[in-house]
Tab-separated table of C-alpha atoms in Angstrom:
chain	number	residue	atom	x	y	z
A	59	MET	CA	4.649	-20.364	-43.065
A	60	ASN	CA	6.290	-19.482	-39.831
A	61	GLN	CA	5.424	-18.574	-36.346
A	62	GLU	CA	5.691	-14.764	-37.198
A	63	GLN	CA	2.794	-15.356	-39.699
A	64	ILE	CA	0.785	-17.158	-37.122
A	65	GLU	CA	0.943	-14.194	-34.827
A	66	ARG	CA	0.118	-11.838	-37.392
A	67	TYR	CA	-3.032	-13.816	-38.423
A	68	VAL	CA	-4.255	-14.399	-34.880
A	69	VAL	CA	-4.062	-10.688	-33.772
A	70	GLY	CA	-5.478	-9.747	-37.001
A	71	ARG	CA	-2.560	-7.878	-38.622
A	72	MET	CA	-2.552	-9.971	-41.940
A	73	SER	CA	-4.146	-8.395	-45.175
A	74	GLU	CA	-7.220	-10.196	-46.476
A	75	ALA	CA	-5.116	-11.465	-49.534
A	76	GLU	CA	-2.488	-12.815	-47.157
A	77	ALA	CA	-5.123	-14.349	-44.946
A	78	LEU	CA	-6.611	-16.393	-47.915
A	79	VAL	CA	-3.422	-17.872	-48.726
A	80	PHE	CA	-2.677	-18.527	-45.083
A	81	GLU	CA	-5.889	-20.209	-44.609
A	82	GLU	CA	-5.567	-22.444	-47.584
A	83	TYR	CA	-2.042	-23.618	-46.320
A	84	CYS	CA	-3.808	-24.519	-42.811
A	85	LEU	CA	-6.179	-26.667	-44.848
A	86	ALA	CA	-3.255	-28.292	-46.714
A	87	ASN	CA	-1.284	-28.746	-43.436
A	88	PRO	CA	-3.413	-30.059	-40.450
A	89	GLU	CA	-0.520	-30.190	-38.139
A	90	PHE	CA	0.127	-26.398	-38.691
A	91	ALA	CA	-3.472	-25.738	-38.392
A	92	ARG	CA	-3.418	-27.381	-34.986
A	93	GLN	CA	-0.691	-24.942	-33.969
A	94	VAL	CA	-2.451	-21.858	-35.169
A	95	GLU	CA	-5.708	-23.147	-33.427
A	96	TYR	CA	-3.927	-23.201	-30.043
A	97	GLU	CA	-2.854	-19.685	-30.727
A	98	GLN	CA	-6.583	-18.602	-31.445
A	99	ARG	CA	-7.532	-20.429	-28.290
A	100	LEU	CA	-4.868	-18.750	-26.067
A	101	LYS	CA	-6.120	-15.247	-27.436
A	102	ALA	CA	-9.866	-16.213	-26.875
A	103	GLY	CA	-8.866	-17.324	-23.174
A	104	LEU	CA	-6.808	-14.285	-22.363
A	105	ALA	CA	-9.777	-12.011	-23.548
A	106	GLN	CA	-12.153	-14.046	-21.566
A	107	VAL	CA	-10.153	-13.705	-18.498
A	108	ALA	CA	-9.234	-10.066	-18.791
A	109	SER	CA	-12.923	-9.454	-19.562
A	110	GLY	CA	-13.990	-10.638	-16.046
A	111	SER	CA	-11.174	-8.795	-14.175
A	112	THR	CA	-7.407	-7.978	-14.478
A	113	ALA	CA	-7.075	-9.831	-11.020
A	114	GLU	CA	-5.962	-12.810	-12.910
A	115	PHE	CA	-3.029	-10.957	-14.267
A	116	VAL	CA	-1.849	-10.043	-11.136
A	117	ARG	CA	-2.739	-12.462	-8.397
A	118	SER	CA	0.052	-15.265	-9.236
A	119	GLU	CA	3.069	-13.742	-8.040
A	120	SER	CA	5.767	-16.140	-6.843
A	121	PRO	CA	5.366	-16.220	-3.154
A	122	LEU	CA	9.171	-16.434	-2.678
A	123	ARG	CA	9.554	-13.465	-4.807
A	124	TRP	CA	7.120	-11.425	-2.949
A	125	SER	CA	8.328	-12.776	0.455
A	126	LEU	CA	11.636	-11.385	-0.542
A	127	ALA	CA	9.995	-8.054	-1.666
A	128	ALA	CA	8.007	-8.132	1.621
A	129	ALA	CA	11.142	-8.729	3.913
A	130	ALA	CA	13.094	-5.858	1.904
A	131	GLY	CA	10.129	-3.407	2.290
A	132	LEU	CA	10.013	-4.270	6.117
A	133	LEU	CA	13.753	-3.465	6.415
A	134	VAL	CA	13.457	-0.321	4.735
A	135	ALA	CA	10.545	0.562	7.281
A	136	VAL	CA	12.511	-0.342	10.216
A	137	VAL	CA	15.658	1.625	9.076
A	138	ALA	CA	13.534	4.620	8.230
A	139	VAL	CA	11.639	4.358	11.575
A	140	LEU	CA	14.887	4.107	13.551
A	141	SER	CA	16.417	7.006	11.784
A	142	ILE	CA	13.507	9.048	12.632
A	143	TRP	CA	13.645	8.136	16.384
A	144	ASN	CA	17.235	8.753	16.637
A	145	SER	CA	16.904	12.303	15.043
A	146	GLY	CA	13.765	13.083	16.920
A	147	THR	CA	12.076	14.605	14.018
A	148	HIS	CA	8.372	13.989	12.845
A	149	ALA	CA	6.691	13.760	9.826
A	150	PRO	CA	4.473	16.751	9.116
A	151	ALA	CA	0.561	16.399	9.488
A	152	ALA	CA	-1.207	14.797	6.524
A	153	THR	CA	-4.486	13.882	5.508
A	154	LEU	CA	-5.282	10.153	6.254
A	155	LEU	CA	-5.120	8.975	2.689
A	156	ALA	CA	-3.603	11.120	-0.102
A	157	ALA	CA	-2.350	10.999	-3.702
A	158	ILE	CA	1.509	11.251	-4.409
A	159	SER	CA	2.239	14.785	-5.501
A	160	ASP	CA	5.054	17.296	-5.957
A	161	GLY	CA	3.717	18.741	-2.685
A	162	THR	CA	3.614	15.271	-0.779
A	163	PRO	CA	5.428	15.675	2.584
A	164	GLN	CA	8.391	13.536	3.196
A	165	THR	CA	7.427	10.197	4.303
A	166	ALA	CA	9.168	8.251	6.960
A	167	SER	CA	8.619	4.674	5.625
A	168	SER	CA	7.201	2.718	2.701
A	169	LEU	CA	5.066	-0.419	2.269
A	170	ARG	CA	4.628	-2.608	-0.671
A	171	LEU	CA	1.177	-4.400	-1.210
A	172	ALA	CA	0.816	-7.085	-3.740
A	173	LEU	CA	-1.672	-9.817	-3.944
A	174	VAL	CA	-0.338	-13.088	-3.247
A	175	ARG	CA	-2.294	-16.396	-3.763
A	176	GLY	CA	-2.425	-18.585	-0.637
A	177	SER	CA	-0.384	-16.174	1.284
A	178	GLU	CA	-1.518	-16.021	4.762
A	179	ASN	CA	0.951	-13.167	6.173
A	180	VAL	CA	-0.891	-9.747	6.336
A	181	PRO	CA	1.778	-6.905	6.059
A	182	ALA	CA	1.987	-4.379	8.879
A	183	LEU	CA	1.679	-0.731	8.261
A	184	PRO	CA	4.683	1.000	9.615
A	185	PRO	CA	4.075	3.990	11.919
A	186	GLY	CA	4.030	7.533	10.547
A	187	LEU	CA	3.510	8.772	7.174
A	188	VAL	CA	3.922	5.785	4.785
A	189	ARG	CA	4.353	5.738	1.091
A	190	VAL	CA	2.307	2.609	-0.110
A	191	GLU	CA	3.076	1.164	-3.426
A	192	ILE	CA	0.166	-1.180	-4.574
A	193	VAL	CA	1.649	-3.765	-7.181
A	194	GLY	CA	-0.792	-4.730	-9.765
A	195	LEU	CA	-1.321	-4.197	-13.310
A	196	PHE	CA	-2.454	-0.994	-14.174
A	197	GLU	CA	-3.312	0.671	-17.623
A	198	ALA	CA	-1.629	3.942	-18.197
A	199	GLY	CA	-4.570	5.730	-19.771
A	200	ASN	CA	-7.130	5.043	-17.134
A	201	LEU	CA	-7.897	6.479	-13.640
A	202	TYR	CA	-8.231	4.332	-10.519
A	203	SER	CA	-10.181	5.012	-7.304
A	204	VAL	CA	-8.494	3.833	-3.977
A	205	ALA	CA	-10.616	3.218	-0.901
A	206	LEU	CA	-9.149	2.918	2.479
A	207	ASP	CA	-11.533	0.207	4.557
A	208	ARG	CA	-11.484	-0.724	8.020
A	209	ARG	CA	-12.687	-4.346	8.555
A	210	GLU	CA	-14.467	-4.599	11.879
A	211	GLN	CA	-14.696	-8.044	13.915
A	212	ASN	CA	-18.369	-8.445	12.803
A	213	HIS	CA	-17.170	-8.455	8.995
A	214	LYS	CA	-18.638	-5.087	8.584
A	215	ILE	CA	-16.615	-3.067	6.098
A	216	ASP	CA	-16.366	0.708	6.808
A	217	THR	CA	-14.668	2.890	4.326
A	218	ILE	CA	-13.000	5.559	5.981
A	219	ALA	CA	-11.266	7.312	3.118
A	220	THR	CA	-11.478	7.426	-0.751
A	221	LEU	CA	-9.380	8.970	-3.441
A	222	ASN	CA	-10.583	9.107	-7.082
A	223	ASP	CA	-8.956	9.860	-10.440
A	224	GLN	CA	-5.776	8.346	-9.402
A	225	ARG	CA	-3.180	7.481	-12.271
A	226	PRO	CA	-0.663	4.656	-12.044
A	227	THR	CA	2.825	5.462	-11.518
A	228	SER	CA	3.977	2.782	-13.869
A	229	PRO	CA	2.225	-0.110	-15.648
A	230	MET	CA	2.625	-2.156	-12.499
A	231	SER	CA	2.452	0.157	-9.713
A	232	LEU	CA	0.094	2.751	-8.124
A	233	GLU	CA	1.237	4.863	-5.119
A	234	VAL	CA	-0.695	6.602	-2.121
A	235	VAL	CA	0.327	7.968	1.153
A	236	ILE	CA	-1.418	6.872	4.328
A	237	ASP	CA	-0.791	8.621	7.648
A	238	SER	CA	-0.585	5.767	9.926
A	239	LYS	CA	-1.013	7.514	13.341
A	240	GLN	CA	-4.527	8.620	12.082
A	241	LEU	CA	-5.603	4.864	12.212
A	242	ARG	CA	-6.507	3.133	15.242
A	243	PRO	CA	-5.118	-0.543	15.600
A	244	GLY	CA	-6.935	-3.287	13.387
A	245	PRO	CA	-7.405	-4.780	10.054
A	246	TYR	CA	-7.556	-2.611	6.952
A	247	SER	CA	-7.564	-2.991	3.108
A	248	LEU	CA	-7.045	-0.723	0.136
A	249	ARG	CA	-9.400	-1.587	-2.260
A	250	VAL	CA	-8.337	-0.367	-5.975
A	251	ARG	CA	-10.862	-0.147	-8.792
A	252	LYS	CA	-10.360	0.783	-12.525
A	253	GLN	CA	-12.886	3.864	-12.780
A	254	ALA	CA	-15.594	3.752	-15.514
A	255	SER	CA	-15.397	-0.130	-15.911
A	256	GLY	CA	-17.384	-3.072	-14.586
A	257	GLU	CA	-14.069	-4.690	-13.253
A	258	GLU	CA	-14.086	-6.126	-9.832
A	259	ALA	CA	-12.037	-4.113	-7.273
A	260	LEU	CA	-8.586	-5.727	-5.966
A	261	ASP	CA	-8.475	-5.758	-2.242
A	262	PHE	CA	-4.982	-5.300	-0.690
A	263	GLY	CA	-5.220	-6.139	3.174
A	264	PHE	CA	-2.884	-4.894	5.751
A	265	VAL	CA	-3.015	-4.454	9.392
A	266	LYS	CA	-2.107	-1.547	11.743
A	267	PHE	CA	-0.657	-2.598	15.256
B	5	MET	CA	-0.588	-38.897	-41.043
B	6	ASP	CA	0.330	-38.787	-44.779
B	7	PHE	CA	-1.120	-36.079	-46.648
B	8	ILE	CA	-3.329	-37.272	-49.539
B	9	PRO	CA	-3.690	-34.896	-52.426
B	10	GLY	CA	-7.073	-33.155	-53.347
B	11	GLY	CA	-7.117	-34.962	-56.858
B	12	GLU	CA	-6.749	-38.451	-55.136
B	13	LEU	CA	-9.158	-37.948	-52.364
B	14	SER	CA	-11.787	-36.534	-54.892
B	15	ARG	CA	-11.455	-39.600	-57.108
B	16	ARG	CA	-11.635	-42.102	-54.452
B	17	ILE	CA	-14.698	-40.334	-52.830
B	18	ARG	CA	-16.365	-40.189	-56.251
B	19	ASP	CA	-15.702	-43.770	-56.535
B	20	GLY	CA	-17.505	-44.565	-53.204
B	21	ASP	CA	-14.473	-45.188	-50.968
B	22	VAL	CA	-15.825	-44.225	-47.517
B	23	SER	CA	-12.253	-44.304	-45.878
B	24	ALA	CA	-11.267	-41.458	-48.126
B	25	GLU	CA	-14.029	-39.597	-46.737
B	26	GLY	CA	-12.576	-40.018	-43.168
B	27	GLU	CA	-9.336	-38.871	-44.568
B	28	LEU	CA	-10.791	-35.819	-45.833
B	29	ILE	CA	-12.363	-34.893	-42.571
B	30	ARG	CA	-8.927	-35.656	-40.690
B	31	GLN	CA	-7.036	-33.538	-43.246
B	32	PHE	CA	-9.468	-30.266	-43.545
B	33	GLU	CA	-11.049	-30.250	-40.201
B	34	PRO	CA	-8.344	-28.317	-38.303
B	35	GLY	CA	-7.840	-25.922	-41.227
B	36	LEU	CA	-11.469	-25.125	-41.449
B	37	ARG	CA	-11.484	-24.613	-37.482
B	38	VAL	CA	-9.027	-22.011	-38.005
B	39	LEU	CA	-10.425	-20.295	-40.858
B	40	LEU	CA	-14.099	-20.379	-39.120
B	41	ARG	CA	-12.767	-19.241	-35.572
B	42	ARG	CA	-11.727	-16.154	-37.194
B	43	ARG	CA	-15.244	-15.603	-38.527
B	44	THR	CA	-17.416	-16.506	-35.921
B	45	GLY	CA	-16.401	-14.067	-33.018
B	46	GLY	CA	-15.878	-16.723	-30.378
B	47	ASP	CA	-19.308	-18.496	-30.769
B	48	TYR	CA	-18.124	-22.239	-30.337
B	49	GLY	CA	-21.570	-23.670	-31.233
B	50	LEU	CA	-21.460	-21.841	-34.471
B	51	LEU	CA	-17.927	-22.800	-35.150
B	52	GLN	CA	-18.788	-26.637	-34.754
B	53	ASP	CA	-22.183	-26.208	-36.942
B	54	LEU	CA	-20.225	-24.464	-39.907
B	55	VAL	CA	-17.136	-26.923	-39.813
B	56	GLN	CA	-19.699	-29.940	-40.127
B	57	GLU	CA	-21.712	-28.362	-42.764
B	58	THR	CA	-18.612	-27.099	-44.783
B	59	LEU	CA	-17.433	-30.969	-44.572
B	60	LEU	CA	-20.923	-32.222	-45.724
B	61	ILE	CA	-21.107	-29.912	-48.615
B	62	VAL	CA	-17.804	-30.614	-49.618
B	63	ILE	CA	-18.279	-34.569	-49.337
B	64	GLN	CA	-21.740	-34.270	-50.981
B	65	ARG	CA	-20.258	-32.619	-53.810
B	66	LEU	CA	-17.484	-35.026	-54.299
B	67	ARG	CA	-19.928	-37.908	-54.321
B	68	GLY	CA	-21.942	-36.237	-56.976
B	69	ASP	CA	-20.863	-33.817	-59.576
B	70	GLY	CA	-17.280	-33.372	-58.215
B	71	ILE	CA	-15.471	-29.922	-58.641
B	72	ASP	CA	-14.009	-28.275	-61.685
B	73	ASP	CA	-10.339	-28.552	-60.481
B	74	PRO	CA	-9.930	-31.512	-58.122
B	75	GLN	CA	-6.161	-30.413	-57.322
B	76	LYS	CA	-7.599	-27.267	-55.767
B	77	LEU	CA	-9.930	-29.333	-53.283
B	78	ALA	CA	-8.491	-27.496	-50.146
B	79	ALA	CA	-9.444	-24.042	-51.902
B	80	PHE	CA	-12.868	-25.248	-52.791
B	81	ALA	CA	-13.409	-26.270	-49.092
B	82	ALA	CA	-11.904	-22.955	-47.845
B	83	GLN	CA	-14.226	-20.846	-50.118
B	84	THR	CA	-17.398	-23.040	-49.142
B	85	ALA	CA	-16.472	-22.395	-45.365
B	86	ARG	CA	-16.164	-18.466	-46.119
B	87	ASN	CA	-19.406	-18.408	-47.946
B	88	LEU	CA	-21.116	-20.516	-45.067
B	89	ALA	CA	-19.664	-18.038	-42.569
B	90	ILE	CA	-21.050	-14.921	-44.555
B	91	ALA	CA	-24.406	-16.400	-44.847
B	92	SER	CA	-24.558	-17.024	-41.233
B	93	LEU	CA	-23.595	-13.593	-40.525
B	94	ARG	CA	-26.289	-12.106	-42.705
B	95	LYS	CA	-28.712	-14.315	-40.984
B	96	ALA	CA	-27.667	-13.096	-37.628
B	97	GLU	CA	-28.188	-9.556	-38.735
B	98	ARG	CA	-31.604	-9.943	-40.007
B	99	GLN	CA	-32.305	-11.766	-36.589
B	100	ARG	CA	-31.117	-8.899	-34.844
B	101	THR	CA	-33.305	-6.474	-36.529
B	102	ASP	CA	-36.484	-8.598	-36.276
B	103	VAL	CA	-36.252	-10.415	-32.926
B	104	ASP	CA	-39.504	-12.271	-31.803
B	105	SER	CA	-38.342	-12.922	-28.144
B	106	GLU	CA	-40.951	-15.463	-27.549
B	107	ALA	CA	-39.930	-17.469	-30.662
B	108	THR	CA	-36.364	-17.113	-29.635
B	109	ASP	CA	-37.104	-18.564	-26.327
B	110	ARG	CA	-39.204	-21.278	-27.715
B	111	ASN	CA	-36.477	-22.284	-30.275
B	112	ALA	CA	-33.440	-22.142	-28.018
B	113	ASP	CA	-31.291	-24.967	-28.022
B	114	PRO	CA	-30.077	-25.367	-24.548
B	115	THR	CA	-27.273	-27.929	-25.469
B	116	GLN	CA	-25.731	-25.474	-27.929
B	117	SER	CA	-25.716	-22.866	-25.373
B	118	VAL	CA	-23.862	-25.265	-22.736
B	119	ASP	CA	-21.337	-26.461	-25.394
B	120	ARG	CA	-20.650	-22.683	-26.172
B	121	ILE	CA	-20.037	-21.802	-22.438
B	122	ALA	CA	-17.983	-25.088	-21.965
B	123	SER	CA	-15.709	-23.980	-24.705
B	124	ASP	CA	-14.983	-20.563	-23.499
B	125	HIS	CA	-14.659	-22.065	-19.996
B	126	GLU	CA	-11.971	-24.468	-21.109
B	127	ALA	CA	-9.696	-21.803	-22.741
B	128	ALA	CA	-10.099	-19.520	-20.011
B	129	LEU	CA	-9.396	-22.236	-17.293
B	130	ALA	CA	-6.118	-23.139	-19.154
B	131	VAL	CA	-5.105	-19.646	-19.253
B	132	ARG	CA	-5.699	-19.002	-15.702
B	133	ALA	CA	-3.672	-21.942	-15.031
B	134	MET	CA	-0.975	-20.849	-17.136
B	135	LEU	CA	-1.056	-17.223	-15.943
B	136	ARG	CA	-0.747	-18.672	-12.031
B	137	GLU	CA	2.510	-20.456	-13.336
B	138	LEU	CA	4.239	-17.424	-14.964
B	139	PRO	CA	6.768	-16.210	-12.420
B	140	GLN	CA	6.872	-12.530	-13.359
B	141	ALA	CA	4.139	-10.023	-13.456
B	142	ARG	CA	5.757	-8.348	-16.491
B	143	ASP	CA	5.235	-11.722	-18.617
B	144	ARG	CA	1.649	-11.531	-17.918
B	145	LEU	CA	1.473	-7.887	-18.956
B	146	MET	CA	3.146	-8.606	-21.887
B	147	LEU	CA	0.677	-11.264	-22.966
B	148	LYS	CA	-2.372	-8.945	-22.407
B	149	ARG	CA	-0.742	-6.152	-24.354
B	150	PHE	CA	0.455	-8.521	-27.366
B	151	TYR	CA	-2.906	-10.511	-27.662
B	152	LEU	CA	-5.581	-8.182	-26.311
B	153	GLU	CA	-4.426	-4.690	-26.942
B	154	ASP	CA	-2.743	-5.106	-30.227
B	155	HIS	CA	0.531	-3.337	-29.316
B	156	ASP	CA	3.572	-3.779	-31.394
B	157	LYS	CA	6.236	-6.227	-30.080
B	158	GLU	CA	8.579	-3.249	-30.289
B	159	LEU	CA	6.493	-1.033	-28.135
B	160	ILE	CA	6.095	-3.722	-25.622
B	161	CYS	CA	9.673	-4.323	-25.428
B	162	GLN	CA	10.522	-0.719	-24.998
B	163	GLU	CA	7.889	-0.084	-22.509
B	164	LEU	CA	8.569	-3.177	-20.261
B	165	ASP	CA	12.358	-2.817	-20.820
B	166	LEU	CA	12.465	-6.408	-22.579
B	167	SER	CA	14.993	-7.475	-25.377
B	168	GLU	CA	13.227	-9.039	-28.537
B	169	ALA	CA	14.773	-12.394	-27.480
B	170	ALA	CA	13.358	-12.350	-24.043
B	171	PHE	CA	9.930	-11.374	-25.409
B	172	ASN	CA	9.979	-14.143	-27.827
B	173	GLN	CA	11.069	-16.574	-24.995
B	174	ALA	CA	8.490	-15.400	-22.635
B	175	LEU	CA	5.833	-15.752	-25.445
B	176	SER	CA	7.120	-19.421	-26.491
B	177	ARG	CA	7.055	-20.577	-22.857
B	178	ALA	CA	3.465	-19.130	-22.351
B	179	ARG	CA	2.218	-20.900	-25.539
B	180	ARG	CA	3.791	-24.234	-24.719
B	181	ARG	CA	2.588	-24.254	-21.341
B	182	PHE	CA	-0.918	-23.472	-22.568
B	183	ARG	CA	-0.874	-26.183	-24.884
B	184	GLN	CA	0.320	-28.583	-22.239
B	185	ILE	CA	-2.458	-27.825	-19.839
B	186	LEU	CA	-5.063	-28.168	-22.564
B	187	GLU	CA	-3.687	-31.515	-23.498
B	188	GLU	CA	-3.176	-32.536	-19.856
B	189	ARG	CA	-6.807	-31.935	-19.160
B	190	GLY	CA	-7.998	-33.479	-22.324
B	191	PHE	CA	-9.464	-30.330	-23.664
B	192	ALA	CA	-7.731	-30.575	-27.039
B	193	LYS	CA	-9.490	-33.841	-27.611
B	194	ARG	CA	-12.814	-32.196	-27.558
B	195	ASP	CA	-11.997	-30.598	-30.994
B	196	LEU	CA	-12.492	-34.027	-32.713
B	197	LEU	CA	-15.629	-34.014	-34.922
B	198	SER	CA	-18.173	-36.812	-35.408
B	199	LEU	CA	-20.079	-36.563	-38.718
B	200	GLY	CA	-23.399	-38.095	-39.784
B	201	LEU	CA	-22.788	-38.744	-43.154
């Protein structure tokens, strides 16, 4: 018996006849059986975590990795803004929160939002039309809703725009466009929720200066 | 721990050797847990009950009439466990079709419920800790696809742009860490049984 057979047994890909032989081998080999049980518990634990929310699968990015990503994102934003300022052109008018489509106007800058456990740095929304990449764990076949919330000083949350039926652009990102100039300065968040599911929404905070 | 053949265990238990009964429990209990875990749908309380019941039946049988082919003691224990799991499933189905909610409340066993929740909690806690330590989102996605969404390794590698070696390495790392966390937190030791024979 080997690891490949353990995997097949645990994920349920073994025929009943094979499973009977495998189980009797486990009874005759307690140390091997313990190894199989760890695998079963790993699967059970993953199922339990996933049944609560997919948040656990996305909230643990390495702070260094995302710090570098944020720094790179900021650099892109600064270069883009300088470029626009130098050329004297402006992004065309757009709705406050829009989906990415073929007709999406040229964006001046981009912002990458990810959940970083323990991070106290809130990313800043660049000026102009911003392409926002929300980094998380998305399922290709599902639709997501994205709500833009303004967080008031009295902890009141005011939802100012919502997009439904959004498809992720990849298994790890979903993109939208925000027109920064339509937002007044203050803290905001994008709330992303898998539609038709009981899963809790993921909140991606940012600030507009 | 040395493995004692079924024939020898059967003979010693029939002769009244209590230490042989302990050996039988140590030898078969991990395998019975594997077999019954697959058939109890994550119900930890039921799993514990059925493991104990199987061991009791096997030992009592060996103390009494014995089994036809003592060399096939492991197969006998496995079949006993399967039969108990099937009987338990049938009983649960009957109860689902004729539920007396007041009686259910009266007969509820709070310790079993707590134990059940605790077991799930432990595995989930260890998984959460392990997920926090995985450096790449891709590794977490890979685990979800492989264990929960029943995707082929090949497909996952293709979708996530991974080589098979990288996939196996990440899987092995996750498994090792999960096991370490369970052991460090003492969760692995809770599996030991105490049988009142």
